[in-house]
XYZ file of C-alpha atoms in Angstrom:
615
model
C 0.000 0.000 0.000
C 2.814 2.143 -0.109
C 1.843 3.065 -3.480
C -0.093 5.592 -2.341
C 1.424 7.071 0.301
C 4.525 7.281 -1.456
C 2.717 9.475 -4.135
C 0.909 11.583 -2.071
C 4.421 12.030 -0.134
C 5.915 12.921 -4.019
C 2.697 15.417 -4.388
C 3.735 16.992 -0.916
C 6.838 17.808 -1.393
C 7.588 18.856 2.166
C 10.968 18.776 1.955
C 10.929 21.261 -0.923
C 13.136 18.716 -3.121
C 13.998 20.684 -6.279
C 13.502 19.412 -10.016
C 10.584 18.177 -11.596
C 8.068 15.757 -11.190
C 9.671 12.961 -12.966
C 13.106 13.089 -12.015
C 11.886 13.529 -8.166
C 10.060 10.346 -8.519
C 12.896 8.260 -10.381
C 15.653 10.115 -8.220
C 13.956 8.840 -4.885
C 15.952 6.227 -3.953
C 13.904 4.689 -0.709
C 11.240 3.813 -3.038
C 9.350 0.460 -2.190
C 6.797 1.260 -5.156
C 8.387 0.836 -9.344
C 8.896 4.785 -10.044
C 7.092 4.259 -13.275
C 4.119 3.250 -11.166
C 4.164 6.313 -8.652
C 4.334 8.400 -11.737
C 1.287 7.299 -13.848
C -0.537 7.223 -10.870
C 0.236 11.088 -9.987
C -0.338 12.049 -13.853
C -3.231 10.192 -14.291
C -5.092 10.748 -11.033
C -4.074 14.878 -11.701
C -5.719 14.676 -15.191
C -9.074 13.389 -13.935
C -9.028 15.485 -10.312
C -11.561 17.824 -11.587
C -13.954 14.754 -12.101
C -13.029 13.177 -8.886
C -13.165 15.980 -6.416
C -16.727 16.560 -8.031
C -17.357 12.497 -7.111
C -15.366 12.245 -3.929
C -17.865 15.453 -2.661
C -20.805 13.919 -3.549
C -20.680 10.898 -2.319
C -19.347 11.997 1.184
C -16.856 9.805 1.526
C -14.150 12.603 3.055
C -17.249 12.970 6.104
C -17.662 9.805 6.583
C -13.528 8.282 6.895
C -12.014 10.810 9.000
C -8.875 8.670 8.445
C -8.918 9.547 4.534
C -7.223 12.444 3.272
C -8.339 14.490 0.205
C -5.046 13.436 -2.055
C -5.399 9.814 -0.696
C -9.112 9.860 -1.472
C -8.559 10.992 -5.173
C -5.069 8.871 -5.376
C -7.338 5.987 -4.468
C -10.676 7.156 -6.129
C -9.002 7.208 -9.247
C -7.705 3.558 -8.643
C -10.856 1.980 -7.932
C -12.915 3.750 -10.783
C -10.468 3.783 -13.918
C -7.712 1.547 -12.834
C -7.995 -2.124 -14.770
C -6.501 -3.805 -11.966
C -8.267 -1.393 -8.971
C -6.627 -0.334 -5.943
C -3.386 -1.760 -5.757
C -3.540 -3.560 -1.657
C -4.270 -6.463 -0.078
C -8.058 -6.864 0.451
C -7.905 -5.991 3.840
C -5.661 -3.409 4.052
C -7.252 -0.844 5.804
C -7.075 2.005 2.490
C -8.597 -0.600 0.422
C -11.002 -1.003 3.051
C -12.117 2.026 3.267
C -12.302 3.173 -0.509
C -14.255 0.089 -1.225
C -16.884 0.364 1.536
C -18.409 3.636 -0.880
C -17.710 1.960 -4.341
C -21.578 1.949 -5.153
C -21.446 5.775 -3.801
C -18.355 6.886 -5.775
C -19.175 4.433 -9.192
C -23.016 5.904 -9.224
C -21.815 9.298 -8.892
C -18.768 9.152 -11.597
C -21.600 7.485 -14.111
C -23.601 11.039 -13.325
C -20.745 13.079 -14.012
C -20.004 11.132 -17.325
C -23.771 11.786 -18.448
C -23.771 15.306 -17.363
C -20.831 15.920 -19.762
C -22.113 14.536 -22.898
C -20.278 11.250 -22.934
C -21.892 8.382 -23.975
C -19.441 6.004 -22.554
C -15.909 5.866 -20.402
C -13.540 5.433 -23.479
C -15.330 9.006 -24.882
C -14.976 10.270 -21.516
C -11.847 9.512 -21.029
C -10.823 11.203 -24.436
C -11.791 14.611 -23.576
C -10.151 13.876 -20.355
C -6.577 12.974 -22.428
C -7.038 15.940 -25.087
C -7.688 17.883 -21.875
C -10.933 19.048 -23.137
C -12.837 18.714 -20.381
C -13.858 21.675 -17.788
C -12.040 24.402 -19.992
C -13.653 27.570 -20.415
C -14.555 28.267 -23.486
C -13.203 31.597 -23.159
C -9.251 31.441 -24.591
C -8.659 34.799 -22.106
C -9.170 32.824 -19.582
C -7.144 29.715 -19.677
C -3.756 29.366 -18.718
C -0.763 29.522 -20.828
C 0.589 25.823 -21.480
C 3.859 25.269 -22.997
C 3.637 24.511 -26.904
C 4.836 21.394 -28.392
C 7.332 22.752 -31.055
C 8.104 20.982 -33.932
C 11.509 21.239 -36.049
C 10.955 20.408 -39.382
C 14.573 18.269 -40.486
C 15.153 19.892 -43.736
C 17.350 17.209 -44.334
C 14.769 15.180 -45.306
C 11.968 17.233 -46.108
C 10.400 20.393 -46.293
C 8.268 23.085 -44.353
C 5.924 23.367 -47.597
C 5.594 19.476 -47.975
C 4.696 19.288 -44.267
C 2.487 21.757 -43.995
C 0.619 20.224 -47.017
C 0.534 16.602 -45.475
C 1.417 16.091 -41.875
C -0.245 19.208 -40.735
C -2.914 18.978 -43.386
C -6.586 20.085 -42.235
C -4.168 22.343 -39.220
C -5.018 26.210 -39.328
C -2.166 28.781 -39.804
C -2.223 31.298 -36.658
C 0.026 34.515 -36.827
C 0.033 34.961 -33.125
C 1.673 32.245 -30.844
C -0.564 33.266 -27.692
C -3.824 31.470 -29.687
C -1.308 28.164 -29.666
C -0.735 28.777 -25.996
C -4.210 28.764 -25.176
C -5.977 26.324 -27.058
C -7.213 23.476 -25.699
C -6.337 20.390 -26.953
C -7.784 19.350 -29.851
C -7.326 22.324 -31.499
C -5.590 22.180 -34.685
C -4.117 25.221 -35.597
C -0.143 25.807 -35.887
C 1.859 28.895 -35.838
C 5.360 29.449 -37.726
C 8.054 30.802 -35.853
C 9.344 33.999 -37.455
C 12.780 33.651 -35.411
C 13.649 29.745 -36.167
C 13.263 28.923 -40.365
C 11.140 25.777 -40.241
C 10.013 25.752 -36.749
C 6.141 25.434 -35.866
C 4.445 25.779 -32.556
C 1.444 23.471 -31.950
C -0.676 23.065 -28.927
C 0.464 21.323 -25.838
C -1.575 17.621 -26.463
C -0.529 17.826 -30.161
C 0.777 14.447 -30.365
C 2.825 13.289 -33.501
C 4.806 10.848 -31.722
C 3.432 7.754 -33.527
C 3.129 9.838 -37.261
C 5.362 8.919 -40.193
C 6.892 12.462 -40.548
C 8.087 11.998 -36.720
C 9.242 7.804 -36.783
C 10.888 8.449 -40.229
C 12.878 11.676 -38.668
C 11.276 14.334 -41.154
C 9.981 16.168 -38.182
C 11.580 16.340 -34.330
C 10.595 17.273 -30.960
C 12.753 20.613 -30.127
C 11.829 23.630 -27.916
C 12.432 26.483 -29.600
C 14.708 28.048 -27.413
C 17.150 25.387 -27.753
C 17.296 26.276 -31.492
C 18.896 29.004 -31.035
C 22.434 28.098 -30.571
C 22.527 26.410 -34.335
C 20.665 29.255 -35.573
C 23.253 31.574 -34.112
C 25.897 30.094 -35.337
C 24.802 31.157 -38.807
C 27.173 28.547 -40.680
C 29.046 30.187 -43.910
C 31.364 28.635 -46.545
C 34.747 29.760 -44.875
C 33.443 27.923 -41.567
C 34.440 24.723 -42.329
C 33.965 22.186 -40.590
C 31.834 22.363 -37.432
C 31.924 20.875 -33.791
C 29.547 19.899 -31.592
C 31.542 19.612 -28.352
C 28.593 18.005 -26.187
C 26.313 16.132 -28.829
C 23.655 13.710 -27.465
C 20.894 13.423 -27.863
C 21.773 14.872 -30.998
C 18.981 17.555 -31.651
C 21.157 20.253 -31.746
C 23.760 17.935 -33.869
C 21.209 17.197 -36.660
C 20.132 21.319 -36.491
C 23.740 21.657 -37.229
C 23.820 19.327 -39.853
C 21.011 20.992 -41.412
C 22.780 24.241 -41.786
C 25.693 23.372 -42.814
C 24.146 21.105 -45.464
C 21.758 23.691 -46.476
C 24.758 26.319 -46.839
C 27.346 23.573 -48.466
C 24.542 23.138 -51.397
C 24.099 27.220 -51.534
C 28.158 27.361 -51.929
C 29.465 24.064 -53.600
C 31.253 23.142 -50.654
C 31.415 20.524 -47.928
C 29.371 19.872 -44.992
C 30.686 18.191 -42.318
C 30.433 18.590 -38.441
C 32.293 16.273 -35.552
C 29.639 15.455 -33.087
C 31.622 14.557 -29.165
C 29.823 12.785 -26.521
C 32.314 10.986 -23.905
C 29.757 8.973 -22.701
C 29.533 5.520 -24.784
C 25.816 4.479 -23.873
C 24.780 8.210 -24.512
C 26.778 7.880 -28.037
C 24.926 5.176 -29.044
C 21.426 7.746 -28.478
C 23.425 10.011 -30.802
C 24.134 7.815 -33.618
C 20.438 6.286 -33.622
C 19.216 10.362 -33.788
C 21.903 11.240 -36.593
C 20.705 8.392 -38.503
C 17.247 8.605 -38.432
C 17.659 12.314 -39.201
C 19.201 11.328 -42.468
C 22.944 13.533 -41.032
C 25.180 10.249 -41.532
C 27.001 11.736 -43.931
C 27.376 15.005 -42.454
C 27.928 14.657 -38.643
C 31.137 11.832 -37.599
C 30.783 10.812 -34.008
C 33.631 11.015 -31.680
C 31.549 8.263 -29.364
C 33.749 7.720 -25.854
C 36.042 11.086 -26.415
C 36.348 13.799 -24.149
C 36.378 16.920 -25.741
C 38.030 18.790 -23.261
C 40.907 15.442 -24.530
C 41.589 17.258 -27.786
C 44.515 19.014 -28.740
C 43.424 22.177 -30.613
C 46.939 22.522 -32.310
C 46.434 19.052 -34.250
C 46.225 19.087 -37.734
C 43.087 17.115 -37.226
C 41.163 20.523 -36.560
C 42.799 22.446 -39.019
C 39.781 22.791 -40.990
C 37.740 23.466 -37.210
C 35.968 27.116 -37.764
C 32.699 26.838 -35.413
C 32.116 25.396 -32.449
C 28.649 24.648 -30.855
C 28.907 24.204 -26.711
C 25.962 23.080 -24.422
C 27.891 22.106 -21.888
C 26.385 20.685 -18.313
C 24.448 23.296 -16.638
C 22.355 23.268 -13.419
C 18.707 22.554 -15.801
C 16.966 25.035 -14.282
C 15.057 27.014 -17.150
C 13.760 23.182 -17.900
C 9.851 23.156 -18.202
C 8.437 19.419 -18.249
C 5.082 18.587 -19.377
C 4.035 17.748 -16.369
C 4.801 20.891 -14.662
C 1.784 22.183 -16.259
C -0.393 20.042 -14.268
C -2.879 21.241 -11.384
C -4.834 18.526 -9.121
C -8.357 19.441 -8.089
C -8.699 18.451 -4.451
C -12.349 17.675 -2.883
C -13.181 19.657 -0.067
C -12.765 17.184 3.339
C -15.177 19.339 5.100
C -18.895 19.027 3.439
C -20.610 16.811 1.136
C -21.717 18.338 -2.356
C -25.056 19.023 -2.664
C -26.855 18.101 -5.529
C -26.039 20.627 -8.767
C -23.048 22.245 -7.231
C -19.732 21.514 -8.150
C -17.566 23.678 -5.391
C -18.807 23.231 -1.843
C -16.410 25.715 -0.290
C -16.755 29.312 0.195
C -13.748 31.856 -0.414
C -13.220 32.502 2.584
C -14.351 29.054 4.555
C -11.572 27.616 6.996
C -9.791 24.427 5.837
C -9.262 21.394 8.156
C -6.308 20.652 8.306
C -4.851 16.884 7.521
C -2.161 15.085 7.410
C -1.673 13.863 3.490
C -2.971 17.630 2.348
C -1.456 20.141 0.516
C -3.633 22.831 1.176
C -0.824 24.559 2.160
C -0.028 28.456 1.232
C 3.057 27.873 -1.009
C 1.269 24.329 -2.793
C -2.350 25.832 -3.292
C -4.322 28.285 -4.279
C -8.059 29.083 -4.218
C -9.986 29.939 -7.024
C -12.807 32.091 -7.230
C -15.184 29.417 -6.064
C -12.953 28.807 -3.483
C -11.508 25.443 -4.929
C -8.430 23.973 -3.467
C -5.816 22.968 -6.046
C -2.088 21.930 -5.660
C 0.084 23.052 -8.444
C 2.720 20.607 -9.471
C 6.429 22.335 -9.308
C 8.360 23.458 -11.912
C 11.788 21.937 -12.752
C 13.547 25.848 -11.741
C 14.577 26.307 -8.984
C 11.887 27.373 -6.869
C 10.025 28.974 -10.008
C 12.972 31.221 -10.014
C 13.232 34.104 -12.971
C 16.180 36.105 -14.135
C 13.694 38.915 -13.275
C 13.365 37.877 -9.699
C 15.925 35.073 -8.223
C 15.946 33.921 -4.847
C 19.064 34.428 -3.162
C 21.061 31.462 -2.744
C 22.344 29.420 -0.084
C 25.926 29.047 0.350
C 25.747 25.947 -0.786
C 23.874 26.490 -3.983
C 26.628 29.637 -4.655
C 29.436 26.974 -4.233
C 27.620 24.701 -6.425
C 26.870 27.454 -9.716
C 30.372 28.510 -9.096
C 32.252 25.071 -9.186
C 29.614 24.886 -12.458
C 30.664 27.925 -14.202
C 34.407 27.252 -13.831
C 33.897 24.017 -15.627
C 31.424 25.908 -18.386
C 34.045 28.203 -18.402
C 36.882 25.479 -19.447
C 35.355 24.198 -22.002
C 34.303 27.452 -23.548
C 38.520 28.824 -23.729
C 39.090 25.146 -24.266
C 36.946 25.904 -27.968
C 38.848 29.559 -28.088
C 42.424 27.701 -29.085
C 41.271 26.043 -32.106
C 43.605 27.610 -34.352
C 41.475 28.429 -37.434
C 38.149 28.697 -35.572
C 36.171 32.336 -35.667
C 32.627 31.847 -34.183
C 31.620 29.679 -30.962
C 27.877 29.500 -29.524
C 27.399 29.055 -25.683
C 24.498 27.790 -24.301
C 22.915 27.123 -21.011
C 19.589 26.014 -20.182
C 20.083 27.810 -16.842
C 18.591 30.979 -15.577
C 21.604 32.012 -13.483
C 23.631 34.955 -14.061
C 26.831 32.991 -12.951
C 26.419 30.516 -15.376
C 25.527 32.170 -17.968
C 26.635 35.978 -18.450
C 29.038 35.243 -15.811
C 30.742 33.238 -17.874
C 30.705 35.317 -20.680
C 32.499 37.890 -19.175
C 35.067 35.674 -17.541
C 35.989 33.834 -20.914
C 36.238 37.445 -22.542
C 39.296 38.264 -19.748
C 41.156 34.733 -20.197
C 44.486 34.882 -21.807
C 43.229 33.041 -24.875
C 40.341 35.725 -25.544
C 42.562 37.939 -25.508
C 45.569 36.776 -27.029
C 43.551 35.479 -30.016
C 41.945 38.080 -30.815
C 37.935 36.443 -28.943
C 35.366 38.907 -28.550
C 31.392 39.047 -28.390
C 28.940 39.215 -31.251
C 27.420 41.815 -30.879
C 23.706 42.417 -31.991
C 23.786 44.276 -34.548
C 26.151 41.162 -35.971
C 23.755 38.593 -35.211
C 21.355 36.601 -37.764
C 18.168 38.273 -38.310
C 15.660 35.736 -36.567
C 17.973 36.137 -32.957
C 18.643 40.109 -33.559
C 14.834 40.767 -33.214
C 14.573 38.866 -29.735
C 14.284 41.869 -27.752
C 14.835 39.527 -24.265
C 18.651 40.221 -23.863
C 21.323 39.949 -20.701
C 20.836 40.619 -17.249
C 23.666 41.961 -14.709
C 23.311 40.729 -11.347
C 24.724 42.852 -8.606
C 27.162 41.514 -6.902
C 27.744 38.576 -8.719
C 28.313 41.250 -11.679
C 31.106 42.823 -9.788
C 32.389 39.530 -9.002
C 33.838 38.997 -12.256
C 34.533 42.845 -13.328
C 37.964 44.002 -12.095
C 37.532 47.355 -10.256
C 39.296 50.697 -12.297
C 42.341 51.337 -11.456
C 43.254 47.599 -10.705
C 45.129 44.785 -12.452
C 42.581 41.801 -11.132
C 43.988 38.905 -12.947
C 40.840 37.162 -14.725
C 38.489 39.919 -14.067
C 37.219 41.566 -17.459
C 38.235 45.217 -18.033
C 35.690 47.589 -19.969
C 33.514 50.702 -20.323
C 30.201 51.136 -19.187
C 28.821 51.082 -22.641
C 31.261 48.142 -23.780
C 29.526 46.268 -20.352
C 26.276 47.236 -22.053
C 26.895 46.213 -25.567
C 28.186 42.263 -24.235
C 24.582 42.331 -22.267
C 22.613 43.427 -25.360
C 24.594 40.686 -27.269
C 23.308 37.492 -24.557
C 20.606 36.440 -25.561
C 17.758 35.183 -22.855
C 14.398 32.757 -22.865
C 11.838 32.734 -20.004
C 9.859 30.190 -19.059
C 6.463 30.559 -18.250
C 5.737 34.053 -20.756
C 3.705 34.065 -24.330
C 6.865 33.279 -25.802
C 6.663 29.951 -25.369
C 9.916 29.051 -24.386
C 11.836 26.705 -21.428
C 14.867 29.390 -19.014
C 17.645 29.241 -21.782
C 20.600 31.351 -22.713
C 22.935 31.703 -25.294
C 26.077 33.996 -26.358
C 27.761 34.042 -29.601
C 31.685 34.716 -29.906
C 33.676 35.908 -33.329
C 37.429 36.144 -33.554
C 38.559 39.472 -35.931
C 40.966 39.167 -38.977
C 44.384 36.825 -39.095
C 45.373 37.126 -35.110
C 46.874 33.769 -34.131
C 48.183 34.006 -30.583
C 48.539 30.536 -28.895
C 46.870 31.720 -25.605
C 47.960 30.197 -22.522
C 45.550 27.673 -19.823
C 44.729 31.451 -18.148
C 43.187 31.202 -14.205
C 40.360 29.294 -15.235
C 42.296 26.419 -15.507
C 43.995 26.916 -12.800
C 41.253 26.794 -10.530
C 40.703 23.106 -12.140
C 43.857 22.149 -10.766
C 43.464 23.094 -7.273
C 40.473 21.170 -7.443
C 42.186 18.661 -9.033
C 38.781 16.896 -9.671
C 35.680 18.179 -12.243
C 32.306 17.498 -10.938
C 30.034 16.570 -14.639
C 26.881 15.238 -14.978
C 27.903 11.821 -17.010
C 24.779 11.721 -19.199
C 21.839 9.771 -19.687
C 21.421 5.503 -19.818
C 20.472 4.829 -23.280
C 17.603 2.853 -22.322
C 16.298 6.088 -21.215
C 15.968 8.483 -23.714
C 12.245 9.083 -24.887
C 12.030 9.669 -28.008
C 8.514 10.850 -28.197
C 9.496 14.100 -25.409
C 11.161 16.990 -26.652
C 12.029 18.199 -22.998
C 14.181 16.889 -20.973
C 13.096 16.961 -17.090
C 15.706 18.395 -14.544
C 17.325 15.680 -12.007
C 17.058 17.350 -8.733
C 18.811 19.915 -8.269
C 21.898 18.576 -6.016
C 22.750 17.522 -9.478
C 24.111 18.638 -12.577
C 22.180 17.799 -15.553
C 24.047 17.191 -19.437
C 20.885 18.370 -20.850
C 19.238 17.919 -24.792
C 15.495 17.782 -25.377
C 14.374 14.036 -25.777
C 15.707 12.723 -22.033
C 13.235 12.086 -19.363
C 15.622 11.525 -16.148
C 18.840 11.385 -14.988
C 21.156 8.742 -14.949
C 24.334 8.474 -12.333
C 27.184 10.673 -11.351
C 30.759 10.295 -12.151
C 33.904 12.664 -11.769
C 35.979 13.680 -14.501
C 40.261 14.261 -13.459
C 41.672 16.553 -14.852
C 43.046 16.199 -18.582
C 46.450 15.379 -18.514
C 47.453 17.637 -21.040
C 46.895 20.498 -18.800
C-alpha cells in the first residue's frame, strides 16, 4: 500500500526537493513502489481530479472516513474507478477497506458526471479527459498559458511546404503564438516561428509521436529556445567544418547538420560537423538520432572522447571554424510537461449538494490533515474557493532572471564550481587555431552561469591573445537580432567577475560602461512561463577578428581546475532512457548537474571527470 502514500508524499513535497516531477520520482531512492508506477498514478489521477473531487464530494466519503485524506481519497478514487486492476492492496488493508466500503457511492456518482458531460461512454470520456478538453472555459482569455509542443521540421529530409501540405494537413495557420498557448487540446491550428526557419508551434496535447513524418525523422521534438544556438551560429562557406563539443541526444547535432548542409549546397562546398559525446551508452542515443535524421554523412561521431581530450593545435582541426557548446548546466530554465499540471482536491469538510460543483466558500476555513497540501506555497483558491495543488516546476523554486531567490551558500558553491567548468570548455573551444565563431548555451537561468561566464571567458588569456570577442547584436542573424529579451547583470555577482578601475585583477574583465552594455545586449535570454513559449535558456555568440593567431595560454580558469584537481560533470543519460517521443528533458534534482538535450526524461548516475592530462 505504499503506493499511495509514497505518491501523495511525491505530491507533498515537504521537503521542498527541487527538479521536476519525474526526475523527483525516479531520483527517490527509498522507493518500495516501481517509479514508473508512482508516476502514472500522480499524472493520471491529476488529469481526472476535476472529475473526482466533483465524485469524492458527492458521495461523502471525506465525512464519513475521517482517516482519509483528500489526495489519498482521489489517489485511491481514481484507482478503484479507472484503474484495470483497482486499488493496488491487499483486500484488507485498511485504504482498500475504506475506498471500497463507498464503491456503489463513488461508481453511481462518476456514471452522473459522465452523463452530465455529454459522454456516452468511459472510453469518450476519457478522451476529452486525455485531449484535456474537459472543464475548460470556453473563453481562450481565460485559460492558462501551457507550454507549446514545437516541432523542427529536419530539412534534411523534407520540407516546411511538404509538411504543412501533409502532416499538418486540415491544421489552421495562426500569426500569433498566444492562440497556440491557449488552445485546448484538440485544437488544430499551428503557428510558424518567425525567429527559427522551419520551426512550428502546436498546442500542448498535439501528439505526432506515432506519425510517419516523426518515426521516419522528417519532423523532431525541439523547444524552440534550444534552437537558437545552431541558428546563431549562422554557418558560412569559410566555416568549415563544425563541432559539436557536447552532442547527445543529438537535436542540436542534426540542427547543425542541417545548416551546414543547407549552406554547403548554396556554396558548392562541404558539410561536415564532428559530433563529441564521452559517454559511450549516450553515443549510441546520438548515432540512432543522426541516422534517423538522415545527417550520416554530415555529422562523424567522436563516441567515448572527451572533448576537453583534444589538442586544438592538431592538424586534425585544421579545418575546425565553429564550435557549438551546451555544456552541463544546473537545468533550471527546464519546463516538463508535467509541470503544467494542477490537481483538483475535494473539499474534506462538506458533502456536495446536488447541482453544485464547489462546496467551499472563499473565505471558509480548511481542516487541516495530514496527506494535504492545502498549504499556502502548494495551493491556491480559485474564485469558487476550490483547493488545487500546483505541481512544481523543474527551476529552482520557479525562479526568474527577473526575480531570483538568493542562494544558499551551498547552492553559490555549487553554480560557481559549475561555471568554472562551463568556463573550461568554452577557452578550451577559443584555441582552435582556425576557428572564428563559438555559440554558448545554457539552459540555466543564473547569471553565474551564464553571463558570468561570458564575461570571464572574454578576460582569459586566450580571448585575448587570439583576438575572442562578443557578437554583438547588430552582428547577429536576423531571426535572434529581433529577440528583444537580452542579458541581465546581477549585482554583486556582476562585480564579481569585473575588475575594479584602477586595478590589475587577474581574470576579471576590463571595460567601459557602454562596452559592459553592448556584451549584455549581445546574450541572448528565454523565459519560461511568458507568451513566448519558451523553457529558461541562454545563449552567447563569440567571433574572432581578422588573421590574429596568438597561442593563448591555460589562463586562471584552468587553474582553478587544478586546485580542485577533480571536475564534478553530470555523465549523461542511460540509453535505455531516452524518450524519443518528449522533446524536454526533465531536470534531475537539483543537487545535481544535468548534461541536458530535449528528448531525455531523467537522470542517470554521477561520475567525476580528473583533470586532462594535457593540462
Amino acid at each position: 500500500m505504499s503506493l499511495y502514500y509514497e505518491a501523495a508524499a511525491i505530491i507533498n513535497n515537504e521537503a521542498k526537493v527541487g527538479g521536476s516531477l519525474k526526475s523527483r520520482i525516479f531520483g527517490k531512492k527509498d522507493l518500495k513502489s516501481k517509479p514508473a508506477q508512482v508516476f502514472a498514478l500522480v499524472i493520471e489521477a491529476s488529469k481526472w481530479s476535476i472529475v473526482l473531487k466533483d465524485v469524492i464530494e458527492r458521495s461523502g466519503v471525506l465525512e464519513d472516513e475521517k482517516k482519509l485524506t483528500p489526495l489519498l481519497a482521489l489517489l485511491l478514487t481514481h484507482d478503484l474507478l479507472l484503474s484495470k486492476s483497482g486499488v493496488a492492496a491487499n483486500s484488507n488493508h485498511v485504504l482498500k477497506l475504506s475506498i471500497n466500503r463507498h464503491k456503489a457511492r463513488l461508481s453511481a456518482e462518476f456514471t452522473k458526471a459522465r452523463i452530465r458531460g455529454g459522454f456516452s461512454s468511459v472510453e469518450a470520456f476519457r478522451e476529452a479527459i486525455n485531449e484535456g478538453n474537459y472543464g475548460e472555459s470556453d473563453n481562450s482569455s481565460e485559460r492558462t498559458l501551457a507550454h507549446p509542443r514545437w516541432i523542427r521540421v529536419n530539412t534534411l529530409k523534407t520540407t516546411l511546404e511538404e509538411q504543412l501540405a501533409t502532416t499538418f494537413a486540415g491544421y489552421t495557420k495562426t500569426e500569433h503564438l498566444k492562440a497556440v498557448l491557449t488552445a485546448t487540446g484538440s485544437s488544430k491550428i499551428l503557428h510558424i516561428d518567425p525567429n527559427i526557419p522551419s520551426l512550428l508551434a502546436l498546442p500542448s496535447k498535439a501528439d505526432f509521436a506515432k506519425s510517419l513524418a516523426y518515426t521516419s525523422g522528417k519532423i523532431i521534438f525541439q523547444d524552440k529556445a534550444s534552437c537558437f544556438p545552431a541558428y546563431l551560429l549562422n554557418i558560412k562557406p569559410e566555416n568549415g567544418t563544425i563541432i559539436d563539443a557536447c552532442a547527445a541526444p543529438g537535436n542540436k547535432t542534426t540542427h547543425v547538420a542541417a545548416f551546414s548542409y543547407a549552406n554547403a549546397q548554396q556554396h558548392g562546398s562541404d558539410a561536415r560537423v564532428i559530433a563529441f559525446e564521452r559517454d559511450r551508452k549516450r553515443a549510441m542515443a546520438l548515432k540512432k538520432m543522426v541516422n534517423l535524421a538522415g545527417a550520416d554523412n554530415i555529422v562523424s561521431i567522436r563516441g567515448g572522447q572527451d572533448f576537453l581530450s583534444t589538442n586544438p593545435s592538431s592538424e586534425e582541426f585544421s579545418q575546425v571554424g565553429a564550435l557549438v557548446l551546451d555544456p552541463s548546466c544546473s537545468g533550471s530554465g527546464i519546463v516538463g510537461r508535467d509541470d503544467s499540471l494542477t490537481i483538483h482536491l475535494p473539499s474534506p469538510s462538506s458533502r456536495a449538494t446536488p447541482g453544485s460543483r464547489d462546496t467551499t466558500s472563499k473565505n471558509s476555513k480548511k481542516r487541516k490533515r495530514t496527506g494535504n497540501v492545502a498549504t499556502e506555497n502548494k495551493s491556491t483558491s480559485t474564485a469558487a474557493g476550490e483547493n488545487t495543488i500546483s505541481l512544481p516546476s523543474s527551476t529552482d523554486a520557479q525562479e526568474t532572471e527577473e526575480q531570483e531567490e538568493e542562494p544558499t551558500d551551498s547552492k553559490k558553491d555549487r553554480l560557481q564550481s559549475l561555471s568554472t567548468f562551463q568556463l573550461h570548455i568554452l577557452t578550451h573551444a577559443m584555441r582552435f587555431r582556425s576557428a572564428t565563431k563559438i555559440t554558448y548555451s545554457t539552459c540555466s537561468i543564473h547569471f553565474t552561469e551564464n553571463e558570468g561566464v561570458v564575461f570571464r571567458a572574454l578576460a582569459s588569456d586566450v580571448a585575448r591573445k587570439r583576438g575572442w570577442r562578443i557578437m554583438r547584436r547588430k552582428e547577429q542573424v536576423r531571426g535572434m537580432k529581433s529577440w528583444e529579451r537580452r542579458g541581465v547583470a546581477s549585482g554583486e555577482e556582476m562585480e564579481a567577475v569585473i575588475g575594479r578601475e584602477g586595478e590589475n585583477e587577474k581574470g576579471k574583465w576590463k571595460g567601459t560602461e557602454e562596452e559592459k552594455k553592448e556584451v549584455l545586449d549581445a546574450c541572448i535570454r528565454c523565459q519560461q512561463g511568458t507568451e513566448e513559449g519558451t523553457m529558461g535558456f541562454f545563449v552567447a555568440g563569440f567571433v574572432r577578428d581578422g588573421d590574429k593567431d596568438g597561442e593563448g595560454g591555460y589562463g586562471e580558469e584552468v587553474e582553478a581546475i587544478e586546485e580542485d584537481k577533480e571536475v564534478e560533470e553530470w555523465n549523461g543519460f542511460d540509453d535505455d532512457e531516452v524518450e524519443v517521443e518528449s522533446n524536454v528533458v526533465e531536470a534531475p534534482p537539483s543537487n545535481k548537474v544535468i548534461k541536458r538535450d530535449e528528448d531525455i526524461p531523467q537522470a542517470g548516475k554521477k561520475k567525476k571527470r580528473r583533470k586532462n592530462s594535457h593540462l
